Short mmCIF file of C-alpha atoms and ligand atoms in Angstrom, two decimals:
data_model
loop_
_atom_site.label_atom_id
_atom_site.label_comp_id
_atom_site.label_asym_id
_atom_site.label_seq_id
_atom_site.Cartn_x
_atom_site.Cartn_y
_atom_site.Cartn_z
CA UNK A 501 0.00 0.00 0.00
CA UNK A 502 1.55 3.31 -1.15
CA UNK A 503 0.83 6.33 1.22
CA UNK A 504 0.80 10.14 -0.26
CA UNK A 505 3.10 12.17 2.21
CA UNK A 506 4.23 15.84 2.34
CA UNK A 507 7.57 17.33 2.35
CA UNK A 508 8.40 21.16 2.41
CA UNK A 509 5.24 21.79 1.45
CA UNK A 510 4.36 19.84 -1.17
CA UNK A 511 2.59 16.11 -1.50
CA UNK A 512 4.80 13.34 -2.70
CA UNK A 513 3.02 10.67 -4.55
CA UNK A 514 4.20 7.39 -5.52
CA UNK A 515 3.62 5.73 -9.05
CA UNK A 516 1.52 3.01 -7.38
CA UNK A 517 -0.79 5.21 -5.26
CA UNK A 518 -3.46 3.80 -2.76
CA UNK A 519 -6.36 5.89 -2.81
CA UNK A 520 -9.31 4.69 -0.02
CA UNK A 521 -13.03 5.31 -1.39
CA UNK A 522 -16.30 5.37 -0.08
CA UNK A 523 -18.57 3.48 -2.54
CA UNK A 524 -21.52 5.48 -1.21
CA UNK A 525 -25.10 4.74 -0.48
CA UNK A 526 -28.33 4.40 -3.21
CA UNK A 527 -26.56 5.24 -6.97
CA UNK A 528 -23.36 5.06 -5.20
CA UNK A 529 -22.71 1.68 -6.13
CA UNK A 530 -23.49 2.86 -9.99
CA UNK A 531 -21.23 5.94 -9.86
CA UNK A 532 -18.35 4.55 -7.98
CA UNK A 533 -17.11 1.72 -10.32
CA UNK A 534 -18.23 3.29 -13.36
CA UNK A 535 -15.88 6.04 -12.33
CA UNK A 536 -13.30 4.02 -11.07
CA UNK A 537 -13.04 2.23 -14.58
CA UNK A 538 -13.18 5.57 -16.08
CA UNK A 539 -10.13 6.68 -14.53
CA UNK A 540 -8.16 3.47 -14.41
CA UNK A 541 -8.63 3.68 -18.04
CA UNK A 542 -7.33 7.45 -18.38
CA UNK A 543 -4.41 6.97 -16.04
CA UNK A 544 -3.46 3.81 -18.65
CA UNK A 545 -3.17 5.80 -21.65
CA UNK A 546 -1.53 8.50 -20.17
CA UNK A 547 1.46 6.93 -18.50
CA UNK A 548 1.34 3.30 -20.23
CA UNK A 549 1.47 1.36 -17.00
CA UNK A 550 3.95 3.19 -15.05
CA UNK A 551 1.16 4.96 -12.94
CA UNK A 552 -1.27 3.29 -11.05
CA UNK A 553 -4.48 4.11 -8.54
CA UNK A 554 -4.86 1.00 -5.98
CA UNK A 555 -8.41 1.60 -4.38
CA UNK A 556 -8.58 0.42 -1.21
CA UNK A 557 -12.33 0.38 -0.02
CA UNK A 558 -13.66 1.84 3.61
CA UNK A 559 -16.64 1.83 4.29
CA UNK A 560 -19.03 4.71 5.81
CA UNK A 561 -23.25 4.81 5.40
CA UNK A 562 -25.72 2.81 5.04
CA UNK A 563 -23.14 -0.39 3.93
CA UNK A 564 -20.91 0.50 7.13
CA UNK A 565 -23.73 0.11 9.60
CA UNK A 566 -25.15 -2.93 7.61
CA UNK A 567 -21.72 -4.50 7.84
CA UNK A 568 -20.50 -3.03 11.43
CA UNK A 569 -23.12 -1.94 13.17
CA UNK A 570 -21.58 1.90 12.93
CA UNK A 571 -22.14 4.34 10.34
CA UNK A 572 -18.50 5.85 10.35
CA UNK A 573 -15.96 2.99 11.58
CA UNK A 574 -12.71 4.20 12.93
CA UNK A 575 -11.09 2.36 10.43
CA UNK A 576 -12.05 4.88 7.92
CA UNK A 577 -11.52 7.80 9.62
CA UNK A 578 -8.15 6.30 10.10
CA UNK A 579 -7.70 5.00 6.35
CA UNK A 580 -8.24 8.92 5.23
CA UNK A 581 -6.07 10.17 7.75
CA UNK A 582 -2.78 8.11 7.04
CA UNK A 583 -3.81 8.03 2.94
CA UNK A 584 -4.39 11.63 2.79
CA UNK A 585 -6.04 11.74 -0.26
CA UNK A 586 -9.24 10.08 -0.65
CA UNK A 587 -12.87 9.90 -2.47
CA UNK A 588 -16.48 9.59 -1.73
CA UNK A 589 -19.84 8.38 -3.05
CA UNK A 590 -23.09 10.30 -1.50
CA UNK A 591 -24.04 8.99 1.70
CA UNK A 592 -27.30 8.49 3.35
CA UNK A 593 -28.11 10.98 6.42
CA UNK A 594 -28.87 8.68 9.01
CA UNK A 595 -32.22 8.86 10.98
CA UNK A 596 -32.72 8.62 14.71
CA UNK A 597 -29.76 9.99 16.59
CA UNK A 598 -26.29 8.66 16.08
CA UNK A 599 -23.66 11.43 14.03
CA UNK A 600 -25.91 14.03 12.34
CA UNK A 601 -24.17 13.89 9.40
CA UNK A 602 -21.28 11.70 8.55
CA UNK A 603 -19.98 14.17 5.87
CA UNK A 604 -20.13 16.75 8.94
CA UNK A 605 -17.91 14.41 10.79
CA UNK A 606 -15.44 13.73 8.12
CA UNK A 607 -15.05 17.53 7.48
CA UNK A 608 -14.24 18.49 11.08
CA UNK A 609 -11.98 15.48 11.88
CA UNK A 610 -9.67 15.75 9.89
CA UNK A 611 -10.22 19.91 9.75
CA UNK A 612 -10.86 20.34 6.01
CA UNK A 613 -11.41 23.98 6.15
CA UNK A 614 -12.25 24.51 1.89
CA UNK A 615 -14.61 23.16 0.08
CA UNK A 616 -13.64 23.89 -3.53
CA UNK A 617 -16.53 23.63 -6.31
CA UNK A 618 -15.09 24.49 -9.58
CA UNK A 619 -17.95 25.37 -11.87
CA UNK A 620 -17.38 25.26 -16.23
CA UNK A 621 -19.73 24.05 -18.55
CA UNK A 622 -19.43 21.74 -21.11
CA UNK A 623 -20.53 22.55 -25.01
CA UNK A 624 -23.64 20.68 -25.59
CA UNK A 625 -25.28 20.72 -21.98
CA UNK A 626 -28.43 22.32 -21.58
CA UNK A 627 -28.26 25.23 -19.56
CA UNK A 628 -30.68 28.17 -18.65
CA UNK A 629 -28.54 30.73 -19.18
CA UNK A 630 -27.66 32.72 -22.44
CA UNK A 631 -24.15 32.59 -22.44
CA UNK A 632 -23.39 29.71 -20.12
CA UNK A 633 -19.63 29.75 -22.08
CA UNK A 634 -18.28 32.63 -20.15
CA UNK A 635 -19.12 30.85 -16.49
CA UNK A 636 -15.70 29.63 -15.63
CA UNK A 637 -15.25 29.77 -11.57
CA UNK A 638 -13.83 28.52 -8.73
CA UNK A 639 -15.62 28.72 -5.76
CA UNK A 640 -13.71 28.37 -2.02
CA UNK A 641 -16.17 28.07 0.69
CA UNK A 642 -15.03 28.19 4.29
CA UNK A 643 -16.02 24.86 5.84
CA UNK A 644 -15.40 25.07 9.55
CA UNK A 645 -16.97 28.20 11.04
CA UNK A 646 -19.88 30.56 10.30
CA UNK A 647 -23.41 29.52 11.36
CA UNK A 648 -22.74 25.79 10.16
CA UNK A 649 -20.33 25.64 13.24
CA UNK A 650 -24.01 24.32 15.23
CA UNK A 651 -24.35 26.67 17.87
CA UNK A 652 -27.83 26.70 17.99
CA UNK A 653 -30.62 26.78 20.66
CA UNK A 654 -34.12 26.29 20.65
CA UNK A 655 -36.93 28.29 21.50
CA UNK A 656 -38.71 27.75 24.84
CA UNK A 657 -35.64 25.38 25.81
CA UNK A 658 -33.61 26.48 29.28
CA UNK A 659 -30.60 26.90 26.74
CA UNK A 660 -32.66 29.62 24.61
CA UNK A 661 -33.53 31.43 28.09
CA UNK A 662 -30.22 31.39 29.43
CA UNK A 663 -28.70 32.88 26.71
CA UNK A 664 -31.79 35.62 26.01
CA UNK A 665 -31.07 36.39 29.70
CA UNK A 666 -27.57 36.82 29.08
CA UNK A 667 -27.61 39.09 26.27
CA UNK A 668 -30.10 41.25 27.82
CA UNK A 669 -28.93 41.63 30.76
CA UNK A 670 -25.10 41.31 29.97
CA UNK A 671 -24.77 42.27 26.86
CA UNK A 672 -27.42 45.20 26.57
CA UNK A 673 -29.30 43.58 23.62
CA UNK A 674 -32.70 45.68 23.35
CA UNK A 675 -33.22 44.71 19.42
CA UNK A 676 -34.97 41.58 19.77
CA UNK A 677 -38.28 41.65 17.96
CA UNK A 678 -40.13 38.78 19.52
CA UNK A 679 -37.05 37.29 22.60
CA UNK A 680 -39.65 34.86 24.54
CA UNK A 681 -40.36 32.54 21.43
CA UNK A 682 -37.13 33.30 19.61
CA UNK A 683 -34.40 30.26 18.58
CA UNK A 684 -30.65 31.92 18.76
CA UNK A 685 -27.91 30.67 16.87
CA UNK A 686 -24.15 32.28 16.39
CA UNK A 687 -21.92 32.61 14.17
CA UNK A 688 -18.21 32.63 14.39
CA UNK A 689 -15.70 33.55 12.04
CA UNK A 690 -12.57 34.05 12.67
CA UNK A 691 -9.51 35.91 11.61
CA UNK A 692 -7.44 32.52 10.91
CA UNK A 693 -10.34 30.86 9.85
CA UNK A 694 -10.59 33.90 7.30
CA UNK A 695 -6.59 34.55 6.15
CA UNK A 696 -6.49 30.24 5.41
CA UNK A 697 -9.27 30.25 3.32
CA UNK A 698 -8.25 33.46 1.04
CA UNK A 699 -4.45 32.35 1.17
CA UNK A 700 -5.49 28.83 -0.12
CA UNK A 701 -7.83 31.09 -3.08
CA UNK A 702 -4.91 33.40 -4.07
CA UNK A 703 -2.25 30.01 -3.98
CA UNK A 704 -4.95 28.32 -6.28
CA UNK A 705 -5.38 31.59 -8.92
CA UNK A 706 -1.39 31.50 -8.68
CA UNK A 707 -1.11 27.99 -9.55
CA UNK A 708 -3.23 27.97 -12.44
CA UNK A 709 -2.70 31.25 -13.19
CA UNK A 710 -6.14 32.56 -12.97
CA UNK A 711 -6.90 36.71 -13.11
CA UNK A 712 -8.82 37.43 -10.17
CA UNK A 713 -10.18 36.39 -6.55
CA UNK A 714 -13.01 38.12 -5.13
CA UNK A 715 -14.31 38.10 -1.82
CA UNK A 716 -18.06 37.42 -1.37
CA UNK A 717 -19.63 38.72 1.97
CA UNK A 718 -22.74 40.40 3.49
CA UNK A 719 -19.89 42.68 5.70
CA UNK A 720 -22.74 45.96 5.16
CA UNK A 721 -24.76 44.53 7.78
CA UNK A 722 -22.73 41.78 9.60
CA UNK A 723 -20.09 44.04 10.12
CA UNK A 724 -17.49 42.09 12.59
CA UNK A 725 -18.02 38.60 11.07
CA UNK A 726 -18.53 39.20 7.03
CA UNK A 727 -16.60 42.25 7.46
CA UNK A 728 -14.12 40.93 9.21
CA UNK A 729 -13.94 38.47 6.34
CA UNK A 730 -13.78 40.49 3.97
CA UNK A 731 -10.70 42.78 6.38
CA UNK A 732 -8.73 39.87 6.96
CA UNK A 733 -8.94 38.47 3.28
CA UNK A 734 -7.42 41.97 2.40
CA UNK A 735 -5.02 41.98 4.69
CA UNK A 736 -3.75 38.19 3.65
CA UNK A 737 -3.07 39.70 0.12
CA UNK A 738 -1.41 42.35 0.98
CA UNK A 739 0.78 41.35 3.50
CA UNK A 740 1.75 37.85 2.25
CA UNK A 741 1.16 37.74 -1.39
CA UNK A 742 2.73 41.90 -2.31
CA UNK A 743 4.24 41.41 -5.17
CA UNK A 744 1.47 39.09 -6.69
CA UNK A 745 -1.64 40.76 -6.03
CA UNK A 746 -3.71 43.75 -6.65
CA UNK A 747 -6.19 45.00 -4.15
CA UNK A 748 -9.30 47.04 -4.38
CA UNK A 749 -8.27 49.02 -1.09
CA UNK A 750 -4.86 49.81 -2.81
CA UNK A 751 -6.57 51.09 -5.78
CA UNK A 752 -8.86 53.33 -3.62
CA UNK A 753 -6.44 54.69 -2.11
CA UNK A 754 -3.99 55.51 -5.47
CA UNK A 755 -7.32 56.86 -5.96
CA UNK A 756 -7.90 58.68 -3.35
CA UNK A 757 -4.20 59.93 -3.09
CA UNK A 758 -3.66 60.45 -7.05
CA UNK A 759 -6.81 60.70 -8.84
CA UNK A 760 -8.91 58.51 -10.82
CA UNK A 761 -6.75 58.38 -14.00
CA UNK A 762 -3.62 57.19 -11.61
CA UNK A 763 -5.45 54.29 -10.29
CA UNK A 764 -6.72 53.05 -13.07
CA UNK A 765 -3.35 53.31 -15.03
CA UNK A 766 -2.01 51.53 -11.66
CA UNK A 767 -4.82 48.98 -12.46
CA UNK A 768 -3.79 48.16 -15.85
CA UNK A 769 -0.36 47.51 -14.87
CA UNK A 770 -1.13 44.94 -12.21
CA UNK A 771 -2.98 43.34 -15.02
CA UNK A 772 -0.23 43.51 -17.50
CA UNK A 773 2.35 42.47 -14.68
CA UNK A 774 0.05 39.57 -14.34
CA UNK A 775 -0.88 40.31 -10.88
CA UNK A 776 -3.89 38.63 -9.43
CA UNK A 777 -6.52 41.61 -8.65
CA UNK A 778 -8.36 41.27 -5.74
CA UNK A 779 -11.97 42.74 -4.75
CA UNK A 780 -14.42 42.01 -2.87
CA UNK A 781 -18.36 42.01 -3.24
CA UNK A 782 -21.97 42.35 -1.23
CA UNK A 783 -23.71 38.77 -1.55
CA UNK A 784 -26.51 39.78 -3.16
CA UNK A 785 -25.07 41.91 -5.39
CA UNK A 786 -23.00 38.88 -6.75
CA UNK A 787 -25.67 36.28 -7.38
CA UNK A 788 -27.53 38.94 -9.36
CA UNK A 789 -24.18 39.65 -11.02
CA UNK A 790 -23.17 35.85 -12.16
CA UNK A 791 -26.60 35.73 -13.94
CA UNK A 792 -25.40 39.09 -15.86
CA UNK A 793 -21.85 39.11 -16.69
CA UNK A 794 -20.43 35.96 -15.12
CA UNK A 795 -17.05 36.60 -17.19
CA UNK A 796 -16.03 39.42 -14.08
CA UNK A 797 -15.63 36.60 -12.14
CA UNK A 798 -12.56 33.97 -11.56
CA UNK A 799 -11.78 32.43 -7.92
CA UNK A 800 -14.57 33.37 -5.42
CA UNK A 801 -13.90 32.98 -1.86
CA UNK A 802 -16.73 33.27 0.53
CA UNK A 803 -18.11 32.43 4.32
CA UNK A 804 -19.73 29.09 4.85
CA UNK A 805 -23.52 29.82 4.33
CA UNK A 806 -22.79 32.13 1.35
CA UNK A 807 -21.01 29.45 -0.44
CA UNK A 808 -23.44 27.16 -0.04
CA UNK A 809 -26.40 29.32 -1.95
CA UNK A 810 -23.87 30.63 -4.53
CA UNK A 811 -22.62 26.13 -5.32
CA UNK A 812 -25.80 25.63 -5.85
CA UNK A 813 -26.93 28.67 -8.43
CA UNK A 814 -23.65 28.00 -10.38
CA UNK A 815 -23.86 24.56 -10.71
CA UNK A 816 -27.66 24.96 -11.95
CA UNK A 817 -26.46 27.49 -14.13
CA UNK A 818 -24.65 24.74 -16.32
CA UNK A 819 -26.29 22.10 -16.12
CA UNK A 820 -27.44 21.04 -12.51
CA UNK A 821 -26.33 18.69 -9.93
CA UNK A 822 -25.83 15.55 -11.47
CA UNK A 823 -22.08 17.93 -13.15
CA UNK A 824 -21.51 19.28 -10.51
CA UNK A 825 -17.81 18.34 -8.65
CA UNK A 826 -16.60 18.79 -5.20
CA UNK A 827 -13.69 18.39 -2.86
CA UNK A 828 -13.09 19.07 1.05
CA UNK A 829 -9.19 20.10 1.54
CA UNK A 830 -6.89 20.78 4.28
CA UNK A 831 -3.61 22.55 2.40
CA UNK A 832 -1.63 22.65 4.85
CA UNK A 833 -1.53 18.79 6.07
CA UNK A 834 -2.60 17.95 2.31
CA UNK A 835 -5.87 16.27 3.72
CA UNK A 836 -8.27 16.07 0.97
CA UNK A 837 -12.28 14.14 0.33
CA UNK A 838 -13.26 14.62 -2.98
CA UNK A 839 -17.04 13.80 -3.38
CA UNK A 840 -19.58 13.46 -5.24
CA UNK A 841 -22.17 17.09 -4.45
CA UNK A 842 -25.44 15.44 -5.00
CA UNK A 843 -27.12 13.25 -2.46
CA UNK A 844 -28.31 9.43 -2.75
CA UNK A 845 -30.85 9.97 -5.34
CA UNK A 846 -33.19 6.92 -4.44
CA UNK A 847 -35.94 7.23 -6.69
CA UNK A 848 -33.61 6.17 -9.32
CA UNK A 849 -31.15 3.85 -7.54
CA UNK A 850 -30.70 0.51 -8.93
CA UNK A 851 -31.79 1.91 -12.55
CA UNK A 852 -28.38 2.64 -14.49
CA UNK A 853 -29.94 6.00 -14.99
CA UNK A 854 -27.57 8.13 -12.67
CA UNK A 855 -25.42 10.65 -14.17
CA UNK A 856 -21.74 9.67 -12.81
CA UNK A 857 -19.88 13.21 -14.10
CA UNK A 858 -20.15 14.36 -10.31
CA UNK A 859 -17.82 12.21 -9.08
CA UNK A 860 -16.24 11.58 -12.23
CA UNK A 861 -15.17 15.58 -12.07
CA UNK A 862 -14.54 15.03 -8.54
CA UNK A 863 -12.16 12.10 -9.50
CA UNK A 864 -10.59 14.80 -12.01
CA UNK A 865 -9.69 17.28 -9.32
CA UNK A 866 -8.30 14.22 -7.33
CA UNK A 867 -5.87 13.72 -10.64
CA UNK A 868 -5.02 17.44 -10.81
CA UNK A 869 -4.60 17.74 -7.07
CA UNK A 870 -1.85 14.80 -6.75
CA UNK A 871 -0.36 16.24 -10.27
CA UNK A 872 -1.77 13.62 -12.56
CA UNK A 873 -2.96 16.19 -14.86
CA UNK A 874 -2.58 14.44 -18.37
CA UNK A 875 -5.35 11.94 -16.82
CA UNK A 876 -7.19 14.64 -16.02
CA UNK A 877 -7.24 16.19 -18.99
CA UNK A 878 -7.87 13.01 -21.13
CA UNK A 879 -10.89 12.98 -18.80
CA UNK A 880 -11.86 15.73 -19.57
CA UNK A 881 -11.39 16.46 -23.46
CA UNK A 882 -13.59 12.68 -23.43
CA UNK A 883 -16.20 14.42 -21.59
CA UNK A 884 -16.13 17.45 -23.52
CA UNK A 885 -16.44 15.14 -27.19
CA UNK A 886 -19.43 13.26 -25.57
CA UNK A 887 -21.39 15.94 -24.63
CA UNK A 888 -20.73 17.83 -27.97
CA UNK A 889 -22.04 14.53 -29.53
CA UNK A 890 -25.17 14.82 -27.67
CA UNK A 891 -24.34 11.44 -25.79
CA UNK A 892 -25.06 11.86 -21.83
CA UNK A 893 -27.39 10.14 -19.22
CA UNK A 894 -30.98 10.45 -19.55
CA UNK A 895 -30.64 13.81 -16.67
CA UNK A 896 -29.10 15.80 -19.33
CA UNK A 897 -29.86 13.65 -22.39
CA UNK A 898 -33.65 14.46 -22.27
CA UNK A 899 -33.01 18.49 -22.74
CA UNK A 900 -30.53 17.86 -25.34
CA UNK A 901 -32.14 18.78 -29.21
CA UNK A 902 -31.71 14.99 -30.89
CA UNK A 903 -29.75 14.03 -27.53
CA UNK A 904 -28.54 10.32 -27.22
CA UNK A 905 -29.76 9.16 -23.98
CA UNK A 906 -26.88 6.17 -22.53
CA UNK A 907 -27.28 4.37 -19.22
CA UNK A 908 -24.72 4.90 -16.63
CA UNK A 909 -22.29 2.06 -17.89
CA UNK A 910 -22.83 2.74 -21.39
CA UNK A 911 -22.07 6.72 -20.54
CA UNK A 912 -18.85 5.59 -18.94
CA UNK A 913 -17.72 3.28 -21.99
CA UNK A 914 -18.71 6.00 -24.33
CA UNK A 915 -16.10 8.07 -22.13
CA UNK A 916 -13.56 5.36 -21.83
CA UNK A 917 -13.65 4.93 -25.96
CA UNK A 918 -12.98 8.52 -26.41
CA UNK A 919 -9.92 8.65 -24.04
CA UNK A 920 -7.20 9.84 -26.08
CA UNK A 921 -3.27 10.94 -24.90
CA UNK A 922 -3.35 14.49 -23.53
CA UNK A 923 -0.16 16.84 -22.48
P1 LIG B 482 -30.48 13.93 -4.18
O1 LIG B 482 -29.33 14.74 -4.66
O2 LIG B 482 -30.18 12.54 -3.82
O3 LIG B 482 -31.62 13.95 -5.29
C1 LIG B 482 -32.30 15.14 -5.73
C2 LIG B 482 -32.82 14.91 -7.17
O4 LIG B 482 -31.74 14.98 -8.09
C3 LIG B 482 -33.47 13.55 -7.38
O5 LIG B 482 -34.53 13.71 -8.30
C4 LIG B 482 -32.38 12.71 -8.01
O6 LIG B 482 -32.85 11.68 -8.84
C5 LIG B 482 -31.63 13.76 -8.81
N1 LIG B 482 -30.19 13.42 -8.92
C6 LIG B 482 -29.26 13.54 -7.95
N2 LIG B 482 -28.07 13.15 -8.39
C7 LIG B 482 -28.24 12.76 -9.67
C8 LIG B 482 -27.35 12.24 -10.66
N3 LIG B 482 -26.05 12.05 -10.42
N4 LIG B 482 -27.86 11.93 -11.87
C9 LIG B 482 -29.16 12.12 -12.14
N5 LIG B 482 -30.04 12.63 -11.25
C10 LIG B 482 -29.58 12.93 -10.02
O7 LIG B 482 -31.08 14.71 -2.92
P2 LIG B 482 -32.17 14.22 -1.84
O8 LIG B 482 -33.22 13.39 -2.53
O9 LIG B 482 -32.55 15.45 -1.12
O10 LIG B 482 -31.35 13.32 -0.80
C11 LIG B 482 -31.37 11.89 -0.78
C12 LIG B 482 -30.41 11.40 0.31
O11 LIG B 482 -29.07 11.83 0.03
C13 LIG B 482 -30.71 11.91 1.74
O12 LIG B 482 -30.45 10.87 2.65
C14 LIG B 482 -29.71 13.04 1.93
O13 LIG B 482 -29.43 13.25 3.28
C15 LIG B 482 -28.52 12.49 1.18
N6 LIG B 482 -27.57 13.52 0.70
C16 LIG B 482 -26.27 13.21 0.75
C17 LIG B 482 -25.33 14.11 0.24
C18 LIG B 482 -23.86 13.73 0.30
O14 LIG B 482 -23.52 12.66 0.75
N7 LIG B 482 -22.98 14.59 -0.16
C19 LIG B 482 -25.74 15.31 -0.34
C20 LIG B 482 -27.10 15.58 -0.42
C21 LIG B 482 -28.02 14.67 0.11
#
């Protein structure tokens, strides 16, 4: 079994390389070996046998408590933790008590503070936009703090009057509409919870060389958690990443300082220099603003609830959940799930009708993210043929004019035939 390690800063990854999976519950066990075939078959033509993914099965779900009597064994937890880099199937929420959700657990345990949803569309999928071309993004969501952190309390519970009480009487808090039947919940967010995230964003648009990261926050009325956010992402570019980045603040201030002419010509030259500009804007303002010109925007990186509204109308806005990819990643211990984003999908489990490109994109990232990227990319340019051919699962198949509608395993060889050697 070959482990992925890190030294100075970077993962090491062996030619043989033992990734542990999580089949997943309902069309999990459709999407999982469909995928895994996919990319067996990709990593073959693009190093001829000297590369090679050994999957090494854990279990988690609906199978683990069938099996074990425990819907995340230890073993698993451990398997991710000394393998580093792993993948996952959807998973079943389970019912009645127990871990409220298991992809919950995973996140915090091993601390996997982004969730990264890169969001393109591919030529031939329907989508209800114009000019779905020009969406090309990379969304980092915070994963550990923000109102997801489950700080919650009920109204009419001792918990809920305790801390009414508290804020009242402590705290001075005079604002609350209706206090005797209100729930509370807070949200934290934090300045190192803030500066990892948007370091992690501007490493990523320097990697792949990407023009712009902008910070997505409701700051104008949550002043000391959004707008500390959107401070602290700021202050990350500037003071780690000077020579690489742009900022809006700078540019305000040339502005300010020099006139409008002077900042702007400072502008340009960060672009020309290559320099990644970075800006920041309200939530609102940016959903409206993907529908309208979605080409402003490159690398988003954005609070926890935030990112979960703006996944979800990107991924709809080419083509829908069944595309859309995922991964949870630590970078600093190299810690990474990548997962498929849609959920169990029962009512057609069992059917060969599920639309594997969710994990099979999620596998994708996993290739880029351990450097395998002439896999990826044979991946990729396969996925890109079939859908310009009209060939997909009957999800996207049915809204394609003249559209070939494949089962799952017939979707995947249709992939696997078009594999071709990629640089
Ligand atoms: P779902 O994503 O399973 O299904 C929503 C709809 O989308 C269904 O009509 C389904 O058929 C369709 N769909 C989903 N994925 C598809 C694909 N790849 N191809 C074609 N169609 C697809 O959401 P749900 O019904 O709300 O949840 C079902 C179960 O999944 C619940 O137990 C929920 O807790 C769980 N869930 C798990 C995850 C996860 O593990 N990441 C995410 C969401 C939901």
């Amino acid at each position: 079994m070959s482990k992925i390690t890190k030294e100075n800063g970077k993962l090491v990854v062996p030619a043989r390389v033992t990734i542990p999976f999580i089949e997943g519950d309902g069309v999990g066990a459709e999407i999982t070996p469909v995928c895994q075939l996919v990319v067996n078959a990709a990593v073959e033509k693009a190093y001829n046998g000297s590369r090679k993914i050994e999957w090494l099965e854990v279990l988690a779900g609906g199978k683990a408590f069938e099996r074990t009597g425990c819907w995340l064994p230890e073993e698993t937890m451990q398997a991710f933790r000394e393998y580093r880099v792993g993948i996952k199937g959807p998973l079943t929420t389970p019912i009645g008590g127990g871990i409220r959700s298991l992809n919950v657990a995973l996140r915090q345990e091993l601390d996997l503070y982004v969730c990264l949803r890169p969001v393109r569309w591919f030529s031939g999928v329907v989508s209800p936009v114009r000019e779905p071309q020009k969406v090309d993004m990379y969304i980092f969501r915070e994963n550990t703090e923000d109102i997801y952190a489950g700080i919650e309390w009920k109204a009419g519970t001792p918990e809920a009057r305790k801390f009414l009480q508290f804020l009242t009487n402590e705290m001075g808090v005079k604002k609350i509409r209706f206090p005797e039947t209100s729930s509370f919940g807070v949200k934290p967010v934090s300045e190192e919870g803030s500066q990892r995230l948007v370091r992690a964003a501007i490493e990523f648009a320097l990697t792949n060389r990407l023009p712009s990261v902008t910070l997505v926050h409701k700051g104008n009325i949550m002043k000391f958690t959004e707008g500390g956010f959107k401070q602290w992402g700021y202050e990350t570019a500037e003071k780690e990443f000077p020579a690489q980045t742009f900022t809006m603040p700078q540019f305000e201030q040339i502005k300010k300082e020099a006139g409008e002419e002077a900042a702007n010509q400072a502008m340009a030259a960060a672009i020309s220099a290559g320099k990644i500009i970075i800006k920041d804007v309200i939530a609102d303002a940016f959903l409206q603003n993907t529908l309208l010109m979605p080409d402003e925007y490159s690398v988003i990186a954005t609070l926890n609830l935030n990112g979960d509204y703006i996944s979800d109308q990107l991924a709809a806005m080419v083509g829908g959940i069944g595309i859309a990819p995922g991964a949870n990643i630590n970078y600093d211990t190299g810690h990474a799930i990548f997962e498929a984003t849609h959920g169990t999908a029962p009512n057609i489990a069992g059917k060969n009708q599920v639309n594997p490109s969710s994990l099979l994109l999620s596998s994708v990232m996993m290739l880029e993210y351990i450097g395998w990227t002439e896999a990826a990319r044979a991946i990729v340019r396969a996925m890109e043929d079939t859908f310009e051919a009209g060939i997909a699962t009957p999800d996207l198949a049915r809204l394609m004019p003249g559209g070939q509608c494949l089962p799952t395993t017939g979707f995947a060889q249709a992939l696997i035939d078009r594999l071709v050697k990629c640089r």
